[in-house]
C-alpha positions in Angstrom: 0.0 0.0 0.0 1.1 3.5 -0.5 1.9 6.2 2.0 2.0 10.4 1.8 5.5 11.4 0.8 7.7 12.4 3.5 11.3 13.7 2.9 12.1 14.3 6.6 14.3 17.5 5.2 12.2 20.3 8.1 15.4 22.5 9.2 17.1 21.3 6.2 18.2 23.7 3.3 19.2 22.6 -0.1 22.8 22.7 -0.6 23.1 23.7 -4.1 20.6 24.5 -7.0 20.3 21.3 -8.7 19.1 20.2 -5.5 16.3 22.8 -4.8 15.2 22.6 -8.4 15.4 18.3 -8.4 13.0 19.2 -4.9 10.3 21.6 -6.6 10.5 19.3 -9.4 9.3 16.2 -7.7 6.8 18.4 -5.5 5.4 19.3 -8.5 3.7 16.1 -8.5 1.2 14.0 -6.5 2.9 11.5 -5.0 2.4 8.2 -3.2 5.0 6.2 -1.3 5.5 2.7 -2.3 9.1 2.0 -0.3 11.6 3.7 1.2 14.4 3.6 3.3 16.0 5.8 5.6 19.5 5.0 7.5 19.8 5.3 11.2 22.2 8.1 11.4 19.6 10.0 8.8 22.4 10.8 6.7 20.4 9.2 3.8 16.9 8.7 2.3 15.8 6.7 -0.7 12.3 6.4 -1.7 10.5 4.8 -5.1 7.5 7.0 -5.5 4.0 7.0 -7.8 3.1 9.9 -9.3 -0.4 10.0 -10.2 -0.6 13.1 -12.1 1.7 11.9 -14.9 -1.8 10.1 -16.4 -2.9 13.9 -16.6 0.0 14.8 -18.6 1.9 13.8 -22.0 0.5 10.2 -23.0 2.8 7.5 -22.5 4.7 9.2 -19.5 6.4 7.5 -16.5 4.8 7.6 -13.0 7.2 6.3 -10.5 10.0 8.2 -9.4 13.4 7.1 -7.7 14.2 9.8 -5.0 17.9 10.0 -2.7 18.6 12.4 -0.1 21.9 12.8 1.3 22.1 15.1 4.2 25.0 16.4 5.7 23.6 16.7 9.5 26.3 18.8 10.7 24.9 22.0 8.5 21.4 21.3 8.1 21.5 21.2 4.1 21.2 18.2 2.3 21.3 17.5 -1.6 18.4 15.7 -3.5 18.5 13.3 -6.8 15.5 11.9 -8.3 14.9 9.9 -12.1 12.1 8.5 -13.8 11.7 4.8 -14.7 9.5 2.9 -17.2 9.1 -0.3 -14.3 9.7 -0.9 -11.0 12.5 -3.1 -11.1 14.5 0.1 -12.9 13.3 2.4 -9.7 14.6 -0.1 -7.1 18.1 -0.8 -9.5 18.7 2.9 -9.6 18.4 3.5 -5.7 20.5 -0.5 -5.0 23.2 1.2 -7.2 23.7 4.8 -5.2 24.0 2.7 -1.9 20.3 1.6 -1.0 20.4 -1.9 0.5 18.2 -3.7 -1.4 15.8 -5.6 0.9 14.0 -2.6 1.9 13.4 -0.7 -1.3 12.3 -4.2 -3.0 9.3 -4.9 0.2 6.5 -2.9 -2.4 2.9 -4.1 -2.3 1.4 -2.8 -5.7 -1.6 -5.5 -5.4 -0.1 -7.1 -8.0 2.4 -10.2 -8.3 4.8 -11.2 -10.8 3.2 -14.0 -12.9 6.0 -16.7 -13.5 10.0 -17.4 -12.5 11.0 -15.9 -16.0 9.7 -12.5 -14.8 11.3 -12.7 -11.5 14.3 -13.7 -13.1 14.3 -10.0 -15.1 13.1 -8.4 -12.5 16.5 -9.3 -10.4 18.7 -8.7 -13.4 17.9 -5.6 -13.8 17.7 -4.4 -10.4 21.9 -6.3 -10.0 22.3 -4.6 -13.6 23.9 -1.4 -12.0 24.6 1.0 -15.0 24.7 -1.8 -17.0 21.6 0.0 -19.0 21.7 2.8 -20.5 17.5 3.7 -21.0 16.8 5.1 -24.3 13.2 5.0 -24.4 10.2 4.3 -22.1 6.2 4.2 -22.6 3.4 3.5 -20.7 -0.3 2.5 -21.6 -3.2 3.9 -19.8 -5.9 1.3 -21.3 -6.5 -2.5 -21.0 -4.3 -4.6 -21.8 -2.0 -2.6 -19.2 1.5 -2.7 -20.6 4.7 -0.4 -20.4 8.2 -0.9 -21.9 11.8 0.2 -21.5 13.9 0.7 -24.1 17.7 0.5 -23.2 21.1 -0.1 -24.3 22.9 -3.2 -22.7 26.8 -2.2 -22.4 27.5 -6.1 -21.9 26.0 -7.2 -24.9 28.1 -8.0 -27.5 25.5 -9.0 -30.4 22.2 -7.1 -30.3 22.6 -4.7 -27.6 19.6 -2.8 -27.9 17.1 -4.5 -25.5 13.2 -4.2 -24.8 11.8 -5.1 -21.3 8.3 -5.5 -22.0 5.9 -6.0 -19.4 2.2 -6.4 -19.3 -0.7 -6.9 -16.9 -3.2 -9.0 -16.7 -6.6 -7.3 -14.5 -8.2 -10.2 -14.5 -5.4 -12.6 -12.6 -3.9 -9.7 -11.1 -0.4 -10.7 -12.4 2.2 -9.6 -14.8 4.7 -10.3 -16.8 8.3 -9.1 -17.5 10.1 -10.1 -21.1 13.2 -9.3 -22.4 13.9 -8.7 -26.3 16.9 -8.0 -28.2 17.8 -6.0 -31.4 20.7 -5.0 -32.9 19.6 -0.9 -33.1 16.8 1.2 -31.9 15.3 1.5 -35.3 14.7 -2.4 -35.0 13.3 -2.2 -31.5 11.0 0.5 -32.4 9.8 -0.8 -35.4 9.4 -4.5 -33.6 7.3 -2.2 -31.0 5.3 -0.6 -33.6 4.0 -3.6 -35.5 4.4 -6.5 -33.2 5.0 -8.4 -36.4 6.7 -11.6 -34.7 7.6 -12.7 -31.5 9.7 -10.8 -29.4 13.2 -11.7 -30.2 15.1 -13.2 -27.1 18.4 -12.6 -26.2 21.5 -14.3 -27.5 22.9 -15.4 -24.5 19.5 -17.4 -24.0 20.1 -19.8 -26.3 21.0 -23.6 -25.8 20.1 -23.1 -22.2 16.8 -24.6 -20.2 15.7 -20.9 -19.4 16.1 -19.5 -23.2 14.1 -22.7 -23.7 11.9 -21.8 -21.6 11.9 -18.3 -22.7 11.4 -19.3 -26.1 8.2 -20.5 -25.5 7.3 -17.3 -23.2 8.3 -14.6 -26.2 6.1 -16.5 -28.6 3.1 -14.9 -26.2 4.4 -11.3 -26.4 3.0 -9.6 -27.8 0.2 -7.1 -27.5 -1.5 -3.7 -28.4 1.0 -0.9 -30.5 2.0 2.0 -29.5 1.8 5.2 -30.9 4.6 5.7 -34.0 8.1 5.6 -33.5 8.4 9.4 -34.0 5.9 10.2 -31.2 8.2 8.5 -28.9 11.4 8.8 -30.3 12.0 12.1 -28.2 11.9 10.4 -25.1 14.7 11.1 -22.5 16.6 8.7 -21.1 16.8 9.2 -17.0 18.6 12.1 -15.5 20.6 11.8 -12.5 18.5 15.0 -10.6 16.2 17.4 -12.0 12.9 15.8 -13.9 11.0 13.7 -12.0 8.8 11.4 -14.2 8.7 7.5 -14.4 6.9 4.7 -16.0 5.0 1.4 -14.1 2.7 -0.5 -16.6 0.4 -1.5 -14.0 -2.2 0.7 -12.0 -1.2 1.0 -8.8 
């Protein structure tokens, strides 16, 4: 379930600009907690938010938002980083890699469970991924079938390193599912996207192995409504460090 926001940052002052304006940014929002940690010292905070307004604004938006806080008690100023992710498992990955321990910011209760071992399975490798992915693109449905999808460059990939992690909900079992694809460039992703015109291409290091087996079998199911043209999402972002405060979950939450 989700909680008000909280920073815990009364008698604190920003200690520089990028952190007041990464601050207003995310108040900008309406926000619901879904985790969040803070450290005994309360030195740091890191929270994985929802932002409900983002279904007002620009279709296909994210709606969570990773959020650390670093304050330096001593002074009473503290500095504040936040990014956008198309998927949970992105949000938690972001806040693991700046020093989150990982228990904590993974204990979320959306109503909603993961609906096999092959999507806990990408779930955990992307949040161990580190900066392992570099997010080119993300997009987010609104309507049934429930679906959102991050777009992002694997730097370990030797042969097709552009990758698609593709999830979709199901309303009816309250589950979803998590899929990895792989292309060789964006223009292939986004067309595959686009048209949907095959099965979702696994990854080559899946092959000859009882998970790429089972995999195999998996992709051959995902696929699912398109999304709007490849120019109309083509100017997404990837995540900054601080500053804009949007992210993407496929699932209402």
């Amino acid at each position: 379930m989700s909680v008000e926001v909280d920073f815990r940052l009364d008698g604190f002052e920003p200690a520089d600009t990028d952190s007041a304006d990464a601050e207003q940014s995310v108040w900008a929002g309406d926000l619901a907690v879904l985790a969040e940690h803070h450290t005994p010292s309360g030195s740091h905070s890191y929270l994985i938010a929802h932002d409900t307004s983002a279904t007002w604004g620009v279709p296909g938006e994210p709606q969570l938002v990773s959020v650390r806080i670093t304050r330096e008690l001593g002074v009473r100023t503290f500095t504040f980083e936040s990014a956008p992710h198309a998927g949970l498992a992105f949000a938690q990955g972001w806040l693991i890699e700046r020093g989150c321990p990982p228990d904590p910011i993974t204990q979320v209760n959306t109503g909603i469970a993961p609906a096999d071992d092959l999507t806990v399975q990408a779930e955990q490798k992307i949040r161990d991924s580190a900066s392992r992915y570099e997010v080119l693109h993300t997009y987010t449905t609104e309507d049934y079938p429930y679906e959102t999808w991050t777009m992002a460059r694997d730097q370990r990939a030797v042969h097709d390193p552009v990758r698609v992690f593709l999830e979709t909900s199901s309303a009816v079992a309250d589950t979803y599912t998590l899929r990895e694809g792989a292309f060789a460039d964006e223009e292939a992703a986004m067309d595959w996207l686009f048209y949907r015109h095959s099965p979702l291409p696994r990854p080559p290091e899946y092959h000859g192995d009882a998970a790429g087996a089972r995999s195999r079998a998996a992709l051959t199911r995902s696929t699912g409504p398109t999304v709007p043209s490849p120019a109309e999402v083509g100017g997404s972002a990837a995540p900054s460090a601080s500053g804009a405060v949007r992210t993407t979950t496929s699932r209402p939450l």
